[in-house]
Amino acid sequence: VTGASFVVFNGALKTSSGFLAKSSIVEDGLMVQITRETMESLRQALRDKKDFKITCGKMDAGDGKEYVDICWVENEEKTNKG
């Protein structure tokens, strides 16, 4: 679990790169590089207020993958304090 002050979603990752998605820590935030198709799915999930999971790592990496989970919560008062 990584806490971040901000998240940047970059939809310019090429499918030919061999990655499903890439995540990296940038200053005190998180940058997630995703394909255009994943960006479209993410946008729709945000509009629909649905949870969304992004699998990061090489396409052929097996079990060595990371995940970025976007989750909607009921009570905002208990999240993002401080």
CSV table of C-alpha atoms in Angstrom, one decimal:
chain,number,residue,atom,x,y,z
A,1,VAL,CA,0.0,0.0,0.0
A,2,THR,CA,1.4,3.4,-1.0
A,3,GLY,CA,0.0,6.7,0.2
A,4,ALA,CA,0.2,9.6,-2.2
A,5,SER,CA,-0.7,13.3,-2.3
A,6,PHE,CA,-1.7,13.0,-5.9
A,7,VAL,CA,-2.2,10.5,-8.8
A,8,VAL,CA,-1.5,11.1,-12.4
A,9,PHE,CA,-2.9,8.8,-15.1
A,10,ASN,CA,-1.1,9.0,-18.4
A,11,GLY,CA,-2.9,7.3,-21.2
A,12,ALA,CA,0.0,7.3,-23.7
A,13,LEU,CA,1.5,3.8,-23.0
A,14,LYS,CA,1.8,1.9,-26.3
A,15,THR,CA,0.7,-1.7,-26.3
A,16,SER,CA,3.9,-2.6,-28.2
A,17,SER,CA,5.9,-1.6,-25.0
A,18,GLY,CA,5.3,-5.1,-23.5
A,19,PHE,CA,3.7,-3.6,-20.4
A,20,LEU,CA,0.1,-3.9,-19.2
A,21,ALA,CA,0.7,-0.6,-17.3
A,22,LYS,CA,3.5,1.0,-15.4
A,23,SER,CA,3.4,2.7,-12.0
A,24,SER,CA,6.1,4.9,-10.5
A,25,ILE,CA,6.5,7.2,-7.5
A,26,VAL,CA,7.0,10.8,-8.6
A,27,GLU,CA,7.9,13.2,-5.8
A,28,ASP,CA,5.1,12.6,-3.2
A,29,GLY,CA,2.6,11.2,-5.7
A,30,LEU,CA,2.0,8.3,-8.1
A,31,MET,CA,2.1,8.2,-11.9
A,32,VAL,CA,0.3,5.4,-13.6
A,33,GLN,CA,1.1,4.9,-17.3
A,34,ILE,CA,-1.8,3.1,-19.1
A,35,THR,CA,-2.9,2.3,-22.6
A,36,ARG,CA,-5.5,4.4,-24.4
A,37,GLU,CA,-8.0,1.6,-24.1
A,38,THR,CA,-7.5,1.3,-20.3
A,39,MET,CA,-7.8,5.1,-20.0
A,40,GLU,CA,-11.2,4.9,-21.7
A,41,SER,CA,-12.3,2.1,-19.3
A,42,LEU,CA,-11.0,4.1,-16.3
A,43,ARG,CA,-12.9,7.2,-17.4
A,44,GLN,CA,-16.2,5.2,-17.8
A,45,ALA,CA,-15.6,3.6,-14.3
A,46,LEU,CA,-15.2,7.1,-12.8
A,47,ARG,CA,-18.3,8.4,-14.5
A,48,ASP,CA,-20.3,5.3,-13.2
A,49,LYS,CA,-18.6,5.6,-9.7
A,50,LYS,CA,-17.4,2.0,-10.0
A,51,ASP,CA,-14.2,0.5,-8.5
A,52,PHE,CA,-11.4,-0.1,-11.0
A,53,LYS,CA,-8.2,-2.2,-10.9
A,54,ILE,CA,-5.2,-1.5,-13.0
A,55,THR,CA,-2.7,-4.4,-13.4
A,56,CYS,CA,0.9,-3.1,-13.8
A,57,GLY,CA,3.9,-4.9,-15.0
A,58,LYS,CA,5.2,-6.8,-18.1
A,59,MET,CA,2.7,-8.8,-20.0
A,60,ASP,CA,4.7,-12.0,-19.6
A,61,ALA,CA,5.8,-11.4,-15.9
A,62,GLY,CA,3.6,-14.1,-14.4
A,63,ASP,CA,2.8,-13.5,-10.7
A,64,GLY,CA,5.2,-10.5,-10.3
A,65,LYS,CA,2.6,-7.9,-10.9
A,66,GLU,CA,1.5,-4.7,-9.0
A,67,TYR,CA,-2.0,-3.3,-8.9
A,68,VAL,CA,-3.5,0.1,-8.6
A,69,ASP,CA,-6.9,-0.1,-7.1
A,70,ILE,CA,-9.4,2.8,-7.4
A,71,CYS,CA,-12.1,2.3,-4.8
A,72,TRP,CA,-15.2,4.3,-3.9
A,73,VAL,CA,-15.9,4.6,-0.2
A,74,GLU,CA,-19.1,5.3,1.7
A,75,ASN,CA,-17.7,7.6,4.4
A,76,GLU,CA,-15.2,10.2,3.2
A,77,GLU,CA,-14.5,11.5,6.7
A,78,LYS,CA,-12.3,8.5,7.5
A,79,THR,CA,-10.2,8.8,4.4
A,80,ASN,CA,-7.5,11.2,3.3
A,81,LYS,CA,-7.1,12.9,6.7
A,82,GLY,CA,-3.9,14.8,6.9
